[in-house]
Short mmCIF file of C-alpha atoms and ligand atoms in Angstrom, two decimals:
data_model
loop_
_atom_site.label_atom_id
_atom_site.label_comp_id
_atom_site.label_asym_id
_atom_site.label_seq_id
_atom_site.Cartn_x
_atom_site.Cartn_y
_atom_site.Cartn_z
CA MET A 1 81.75 47.28 -25.05
CA LYS A 2 79.61 45.85 -22.25
CA PRO A 3 81.86 44.42 -19.48
CA ASN A 4 81.83 40.72 -18.69
CA ILE A 5 80.30 40.60 -15.20
CA ILE A 6 80.21 37.34 -13.27
CA LEU A 7 78.25 36.70 -10.09
CA ALA A 8 80.19 33.98 -8.21
CA ILE A 9 78.98 31.86 -5.29
CA GLU A 10 81.09 29.80 -2.87
CA SER A 11 79.45 27.55 -0.25
CA SER A 12 81.66 24.45 -0.06
CA CYS A 13 82.27 24.39 3.69
CA ASP A 14 81.33 26.87 6.42
CA ASP A 15 81.76 30.25 4.66
CA THR A 16 78.96 31.67 2.53
CA SER A 17 80.50 33.97 -0.05
CA ALA A 18 79.42 35.98 -3.10
CA ALA A 19 81.61 38.02 -5.42
CA ILE A 20 81.27 40.23 -8.47
CA VAL A 21 84.07 39.86 -10.99
CA SER A 22 84.15 42.30 -13.91
CA ASN A 23 86.48 41.46 -16.85
CA GLY A 24 88.46 39.23 -14.48
CA LYS A 25 88.81 41.90 -11.76
CA VAL A 26 87.20 41.39 -8.35
CA MET A 27 84.83 44.30 -7.67
CA ALA A 28 83.30 42.89 -4.46
CA ASN A 29 84.15 39.82 -2.39
CA CYS A 30 81.78 39.31 0.56
CA VAL A 31 82.01 36.48 3.10
CA ALA A 32 79.62 35.51 5.92
CA ASN A 33 81.55 33.39 8.44
CA GLN A 34 79.71 30.81 10.48
CA GLU A 35 80.98 31.42 14.02
CA ILE A 36 78.63 28.76 15.37
CA HIS A 37 81.07 25.90 14.58
CA HIS A 38 83.49 27.19 17.27
CA LEU A 39 81.12 25.63 19.81
CA TYR A 40 81.47 22.14 18.35
CA GLY A 41 85.22 21.89 17.69
CA GLY A 42 84.65 21.35 13.96
CA VAL A 43 82.22 22.05 11.12
CA VAL A 44 78.81 20.38 11.66
CA PRO A 45 77.51 19.72 8.12
CA GLU A 46 73.80 20.05 8.94
CA VAL A 47 74.38 23.33 10.80
CA ALA A 48 76.55 24.63 7.93
CA SER A 49 73.86 23.94 5.27
CA ARG A 50 71.20 25.72 7.32
CA ALA A 51 73.46 28.73 7.86
CA HIS A 52 74.24 28.91 4.11
CA GLN A 53 70.51 28.94 3.44
CA ALA A 54 70.07 31.89 5.80
CA ASN A 55 73.15 33.80 4.58
CA ILE A 56 73.13 33.39 0.82
CA ILE A 57 70.62 36.05 -0.22
CA PRO A 58 71.99 38.79 2.11
CA VAL A 59 75.57 38.02 0.96
CA VAL A 60 74.64 38.19 -2.74
CA ASP A 61 72.73 41.45 -2.17
CA LEU A 62 75.73 42.91 -0.35
CA ALA A 63 78.15 41.93 -3.13
CA LEU A 64 75.90 43.53 -5.78
CA LYS A 65 75.59 46.68 -3.68
CA ARG A 66 79.34 46.96 -2.99
CA ALA A 67 80.17 46.48 -6.67
CA GLY A 68 77.44 48.90 -7.74
CA VAL A 69 76.08 46.26 -10.14
CA LYS A 70 72.43 45.58 -10.98
CA LYS A 71 71.18 42.02 -11.46
CA GLU A 72 70.30 42.88 -15.07
CA ASP A 73 73.99 43.70 -15.80
CA ILE A 74 75.29 40.20 -14.96
CA SER A 75 76.75 38.15 -17.83
CA ALA A 76 77.05 34.71 -16.14
CA VAL A 77 76.63 32.93 -12.81
CA ALA A 78 79.42 30.79 -11.34
CA PHE A 79 79.34 28.41 -8.41
CA THR A 80 81.58 25.96 -6.54
CA ARG A 81 80.57 22.49 -7.69
CA GLY A 82 83.00 20.65 -5.38
CA PRO A 83 84.84 19.33 -3.52
CA GLY A 84 83.15 20.11 -0.22
CA LEU A 85 80.27 19.19 2.07
CA LEU A 86 77.39 18.03 -0.07
CA GLY A 87 74.65 19.82 1.88
CA SER A 88 76.65 23.05 1.80
CA LEU A 89 77.40 22.78 -1.92
CA LEU A 90 73.75 22.14 -2.70
CA VAL A 91 72.75 25.55 -1.31
CA GLY A 92 75.17 27.50 -3.56
CA THR A 93 74.56 25.25 -6.55
CA SER A 94 70.77 25.53 -6.29
CA PHE A 95 70.94 29.28 -5.78
CA ALA A 96 73.19 29.75 -8.82
CA LYS A 97 70.98 27.55 -11.01
CA ALA A 98 67.80 29.36 -9.95
CA PHE A 99 69.42 32.77 -10.54
CA ALA A 100 70.73 31.75 -13.96
CA LEU A 101 67.36 30.34 -14.94
CA SER A 102 65.37 33.40 -13.93
CA TYR A 103 67.75 35.87 -15.65
CA GLN A 104 68.47 33.49 -18.57
CA LEU A 105 72.23 33.50 -17.95
CA PRO A 106 74.94 30.95 -18.70
CA LEU A 107 76.16 28.84 -15.78
CA ILE A 108 79.80 28.07 -14.94
CA GLU A 109 80.83 25.32 -12.51
CA VAL A 110 84.14 25.72 -10.69
CA ASN A 111 86.40 23.27 -8.85
CA HIS A 112 87.16 24.71 -5.41
CA MET A 113 90.83 23.60 -5.33
CA GLU A 114 91.57 24.95 -8.82
CA ALA A 115 89.98 28.23 -7.75
CA HIS A 116 92.35 28.44 -4.76
CA VAL A 117 95.23 28.25 -7.27
CA LEU A 118 93.70 30.86 -9.59
CA ALA A 119 93.18 33.22 -6.64
CA HIS A 120 96.68 34.37 -7.62
CA PHE A 121 95.17 36.08 -10.66
CA ALA A 122 92.90 38.28 -8.55
CA GLU A 123 95.77 40.69 -7.86
CA ASP A 124 99.30 41.65 -8.90
CA PRO A 125 101.93 40.31 -9.02
CA LYS A 126 100.57 37.40 -11.05
CA PRO A 127 102.65 34.26 -11.62
CA THR A 128 103.58 33.31 -15.18
CA PHE A 129 103.16 29.78 -16.53
CA PRO A 130 104.27 27.20 -15.68
CA PHE A 131 104.32 27.57 -11.90
CA LEU A 132 104.02 25.29 -8.88
CA CYS A 133 101.32 25.94 -6.29
CA LEU A 134 101.31 24.44 -2.81
CA THR A 135 97.57 24.37 -2.08
CA VAL A 136 96.98 23.85 1.62
CA SER A 137 93.50 23.95 3.12
CA GLY A 138 91.34 22.27 5.73
CA GLY A 139 90.51 19.37 3.42
CA HIS A 140 93.40 19.20 0.93
CA THR A 141 97.17 19.41 0.65
CA GLN A 142 98.47 19.38 -2.91
CA ILE A 143 101.42 20.41 -5.01
CA VAL A 144 99.93 21.51 -8.32
CA LEU A 145 101.83 21.98 -11.56
CA VAL A 146 99.97 24.82 -13.28
CA ARG A 147 100.60 24.94 -17.05
CA ASP A 148 97.82 27.38 -17.89
CA PHE A 149 94.64 28.85 -16.35
CA LEU A 150 92.68 25.69 -17.10
CA ASP A 151 95.50 23.17 -17.32
CA MET A 152 96.67 21.86 -13.94
CA GLU A 153 98.19 18.60 -12.73
CA ILE A 154 98.37 17.46 -9.09
CA ILE A 155 101.91 16.09 -8.66
CA GLY A 156 101.81 15.59 -4.87
CA ARG A 157 98.99 15.11 -2.37
CA THR A 158 98.33 14.06 1.20
CA LEU A 159 97.75 10.37 1.79
CA ASP A 160 95.65 11.07 4.91
CA ASP A 161 95.05 14.35 6.82
CA ALA A 162 95.39 17.78 5.20
CA ALA A 163 97.81 20.39 6.60
CA GLY A 164 94.87 22.46 7.86
CA GLU A 165 93.51 19.38 9.61
CA ALA A 166 96.91 18.87 11.26
CA PHE A 167 96.64 22.42 12.65
CA ASP A 168 92.99 21.99 13.67
CA LYS A 169 93.37 18.55 15.28
CA SER A 170 96.54 19.52 17.16
CA GLY A 171 94.79 22.68 18.34
CA LYS A 172 91.87 20.62 19.61
CA LEU A 173 94.33 18.62 21.77
CA LEU A 174 95.44 21.96 23.25
CA GLY A 175 91.82 22.94 24.01
CA PHE A 176 91.35 25.38 21.09
CA GLY A 177 88.01 25.71 19.29
CA TYR A 178 87.61 25.37 15.49
CA PRO A 179 89.41 26.49 13.37
CA ALA A 180 92.57 26.21 15.46
CA GLY A 181 95.05 27.13 12.68
CA PRO A 182 94.86 30.92 13.20
CA LEU A 183 95.23 30.52 17.00
CA ILE A 184 98.26 28.25 16.72
CA ASP A 185 99.74 30.84 14.35
CA ARG A 186 99.16 33.64 16.89
CA TYR A 187 100.66 31.74 19.85
CA ALA A 188 103.54 30.42 17.74
CA GLN A 189 104.70 33.97 17.13
CA LEU A 190 105.28 34.31 20.90
CA GLY A 191 107.14 31.03 21.38
CA GLN A 192 110.23 28.98 20.55
CA ALA A 193 110.02 25.72 18.59
CA ARG A 194 111.94 23.74 21.21
CA PHE A 195 109.88 20.51 21.18
CA VAL A 196 110.82 18.09 18.42
CA PHE A 197 108.29 15.94 16.56
CA PRO A 198 109.29 13.27 14.04
CA GLU A 199 109.02 14.03 10.32
CA PRO A 200 106.95 11.50 8.35
CA ALA A 201 109.03 9.43 5.90
CA ILE A 202 106.86 9.53 2.78
CA PRO A 203 108.57 9.02 -0.58
CA GLY A 204 108.09 11.28 -3.62
CA LEU A 205 106.01 14.43 -3.45
CA ASP A 206 103.20 13.09 -1.26
CA PHE A 207 102.46 14.09 2.33
CA SER A 208 101.17 12.43 5.49
CA PHE A 209 100.04 14.23 8.63
CA SER A 210 98.10 11.65 10.62
CA GLY A 211 101.21 10.26 12.39
CA LEU A 212 102.14 13.76 13.50
CA LYS A 213 98.79 14.20 15.25
CA THR A 214 99.36 10.90 17.10
CA SER A 215 102.88 11.85 18.17
CA ILE A 216 101.62 15.21 19.46
CA LEU A 217 98.87 13.39 21.39
CA TYR A 218 101.34 10.98 23.05
CA PHE A 219 103.79 13.80 23.78
CA LEU A 220 101.10 15.89 25.50
CA ARG A 221 99.77 12.90 27.48
CA ARG A 222 103.25 12.07 28.73
CA GLU A 223 104.05 15.65 29.76
CA VAL A 224 100.64 16.34 31.34
CA ASP A 225 100.95 13.10 33.38
CA SER A 226 104.02 14.50 35.13
CA ASN A 227 102.86 18.16 35.15
CA PRO A 228 99.12 18.85 34.82
CA GLN A 229 99.87 22.53 34.00
CA PHE A 230 102.27 21.62 31.16
CA ILE A 231 100.02 22.92 28.36
CA GLU A 232 99.17 26.27 30.01
CA GLN A 233 102.80 26.86 31.01
CA ASN A 234 104.25 26.05 27.57
CA LEU A 235 101.44 26.96 25.18
CA ALA A 236 103.42 29.33 22.96
CA ASP A 237 106.38 26.95 22.65
CA ILE A 238 104.10 23.96 21.90
CA CYS A 239 102.32 25.97 19.18
CA ALA A 240 105.63 27.15 17.70
CA SER A 241 106.87 23.54 17.61
CA ILE A 242 103.69 22.18 15.95
CA GLN A 243 103.74 24.98 13.39
CA GLN A 244 107.44 24.44 12.70
CA ILE A 245 107.13 20.72 11.94
CA ILE A 246 104.12 21.24 9.63
CA ILE A 247 105.95 24.00 7.73
CA THR A 248 109.16 21.96 7.52
CA VAL A 249 107.29 19.01 5.98
CA LEU A 250 105.48 21.27 3.47
CA MET A 251 108.53 23.26 2.42
CA LYS A 252 110.81 20.24 1.95
CA LYS A 253 108.33 18.75 -0.53
CA VAL A 254 107.93 22.05 -2.36
CA ARG A 255 111.73 22.29 -2.72
CA LYS A 256 111.83 18.71 -4.00
CA ALA A 257 109.07 19.48 -6.55
CA ALA A 258 110.87 22.63 -7.70
CA ARG A 259 114.17 20.78 -8.15
CA GLN A 260 112.49 17.85 -9.94
CA THR A 261 110.52 20.01 -12.39
CA GLY A 262 113.05 22.83 -12.74
CA ILE A 263 110.21 25.31 -12.13
CA ARG A 264 111.23 28.39 -10.13
CA GLN A 265 107.91 30.19 -9.89
CA ILE A 266 106.39 29.02 -6.62
CA ALA A 267 103.03 29.98 -5.14
CA ILE A 268 101.03 29.03 -2.05
CA ALA A 269 97.24 29.01 -1.76
CA GLY A 270 94.38 27.86 0.49
CA GLY A 271 93.50 28.63 4.11
CA VAL A 272 96.87 27.53 5.54
CA SER A 273 98.66 29.98 3.22
CA ALA A 274 97.44 32.64 5.68
CA ASN A 275 99.92 31.18 8.19
CA SER A 276 102.62 33.74 9.05
CA GLY A 277 105.31 31.08 9.49
CA LEU A 278 104.58 29.46 6.11
CA ARG A 279 104.57 32.84 4.34
CA LYS A 280 107.96 33.66 5.91
CA ALA A 281 109.37 30.20 5.17
CA LEU A 282 108.37 30.47 1.49
CA ALA A 283 109.95 33.91 1.14
CA GLU A 284 113.17 32.72 2.82
CA MET A 285 113.47 29.49 0.84
CA GLY A 286 112.62 31.44 -2.32
CA GLN A 287 115.59 33.75 -1.75
CA LYS A 288 117.93 30.83 -1.12
CA GLU A 289 116.74 28.81 -4.13
CA GLY A 290 116.36 31.73 -6.53
CA TRP A 291 112.58 31.41 -6.89
CA SER A 292 109.98 34.05 -7.64
CA THR A 293 107.40 33.50 -4.89
CA TYR A 294 103.70 34.37 -4.83
CA ILE A 295 101.73 34.75 -1.60
CA PRO A 296 98.05 35.75 -1.87
CA ASP A 297 96.45 38.59 0.03
CA PHE A 298 94.67 37.27 3.18
CA GLN A 299 91.17 37.71 1.71
CA TYR A 300 92.12 35.29 -1.10
CA CYS A 301 93.71 32.63 1.18
CA THR A 302 90.65 31.29 2.98
CA ASP A 303 87.41 30.38 1.22
CA ASN A 304 85.99 33.23 -0.85
CA ALA A 305 83.87 33.66 -3.97
CA GLY A 306 86.36 36.10 -5.52
CA MET A 307 88.59 33.19 -6.52
CA ILE A 308 85.55 31.33 -7.92
CA GLY A 309 84.71 34.36 -10.07
CA VAL A 310 88.29 34.72 -11.33
CA ASN A 311 88.39 31.02 -12.30
CA ALA A 312 84.96 31.37 -13.93
CA TYR A 313 86.16 34.34 -15.99
CA TYR A 314 88.81 32.16 -17.68
CA LYS A 315 86.22 29.40 -18.20
CA PHE A 316 83.91 32.00 -19.77
CA LEU A 317 86.67 33.06 -22.19
CA ALA A 318 87.23 29.39 -23.07
CA GLY A 319 83.49 28.84 -23.56
CA GLN A 320 83.30 26.29 -20.73
CA PHE A 321 79.72 26.51 -19.53
CA CYS A 322 77.60 23.86 -17.81
CA THR A 323 74.00 22.76 -17.97
CA GLN A 324 71.28 23.01 -15.30
CA ASP A 325 71.54 19.30 -14.49
CA VAL A 326 75.14 19.23 -13.10
CA ALA A 327 75.31 17.82 -9.59
CA PRO A 328 77.76 18.85 -6.86
CA TYR A 329 80.53 16.44 -5.91
CA ALA A 330 81.95 15.92 -2.40
CA ARG A 331 85.49 14.83 -3.41
O1 KG4 B 1 90.80 27.02 2.37
P1 KG4 B 1 90.05 27.05 3.65
O2 KG4 B 1 89.47 28.35 4.12
O3 KG4 B 1 88.87 26.02 3.64
C1 KG4 B 1 88.97 24.78 3.03
O4 KG4 B 1 88.83 24.72 1.78
O5 KG4 B 1 89.25 23.82 3.78
O6 KG4 B 1 91.05 26.48 4.77
C2 KG4 B 1 90.67 26.34 6.11
C3 KG4 B 1 91.86 25.83 6.89
C4 KG4 B 1 91.54 25.45 8.34
O7 KG4 B 1 92.10 24.18 8.61
C5 KG4 B 1 92.24 26.54 9.15
O8 KG4 B 1 92.67 26.11 10.44
C6 KG4 B 1 93.42 26.86 8.27
O9 KG4 B 1 92.89 26.84 6.96
N1 KG4 B 1 93.99 28.19 8.56
C7 KG4 B 1 95.22 28.35 9.10
C8 KG4 B 1 95.40 29.76 9.25
N2 KG4 B 1 94.27 30.40 8.80
C9 KG4 B 1 93.42 29.40 8.36
N3 KG4 B 1 96.16 27.46 9.45
C10 KG4 B 1 97.30 27.93 9.97
N4 KG4 B 1 97.54 29.25 10.18
C11 KG4 B 1 96.63 30.19 9.83
N5 KG4 B 1 96.90 31.50 10.01
ZN1 ZN B 2 89.16 26.17 0.51
#
């Protein structure tokens, strides 16, 4: 039988990505990173859209070549519909629609955050249902109760900043470029978490990170006032302390969600799930609490079209296609 081959496109933020997914298995997952945003301390939407426009055709060609697939062999085209930056989403959405139209293929729209969760089905070991997924990225922080491939409920979310934003904004205060998360992670591994920041008191399963950013700002101001070299002299310990408080806040809520729901299959997903401290904390808490834990391979943590293709495969099986007139959504 002819395999089900999906061409998947992801362009929600600053990574242009294309993947080929055959019968649910990722055959190629190519990403063009936009280094240019380092210069600005954050993603500049206009710059991101222009870079997507320049990158999308080469990235798609590369994915086809790596997978050894011809355009004529494709069964469906999938794209990230949202959430994300509108100008960025429009590039991937328009490309996918034009491709589908010219090859007369069905179209599949995918929610970026649901795709982060389903990235767990790109490789073994795969979680079984139901499971909880802590989805932590630059724009979102959610605890998701996953009942089935296409049946998810958000049971906790951030009320303000996302966990990735907490890393990025704290890193900016330390003079790091964007994204600061990976740099904080690297320095944290060399330091001791000896500075204490207050934990936000948010009831239930929700999160808040904006107060943390403010307390880090005031702490740094106070210390730099009395010692202008404070940041340089204590960089590793400051990073370890910032990372520690963010992980503590995340893991306490995950434990609460697991105890409340009785679910013991726990996964993490999204860009921040690449963090070495969070990966270790999940494994350790999992052992203590008797959980089975699921940590994605690095290529499936940050934004990638592989996860879009995997999600689209399950939508294909369920017959969930979309029409040419669907519009992207920012939130
Ligand atoms: O999922 P993602 O690639 O894009 C969004 O959908 O937002 O996540 C990007 C976020 C950024 O905030 C980045 O700083 C963070 O993930 N990140 C990390 C690490 N790698 C990426 N944060 C902490 N430690 C890391 N190793
Ligand atoms: Zn993402």
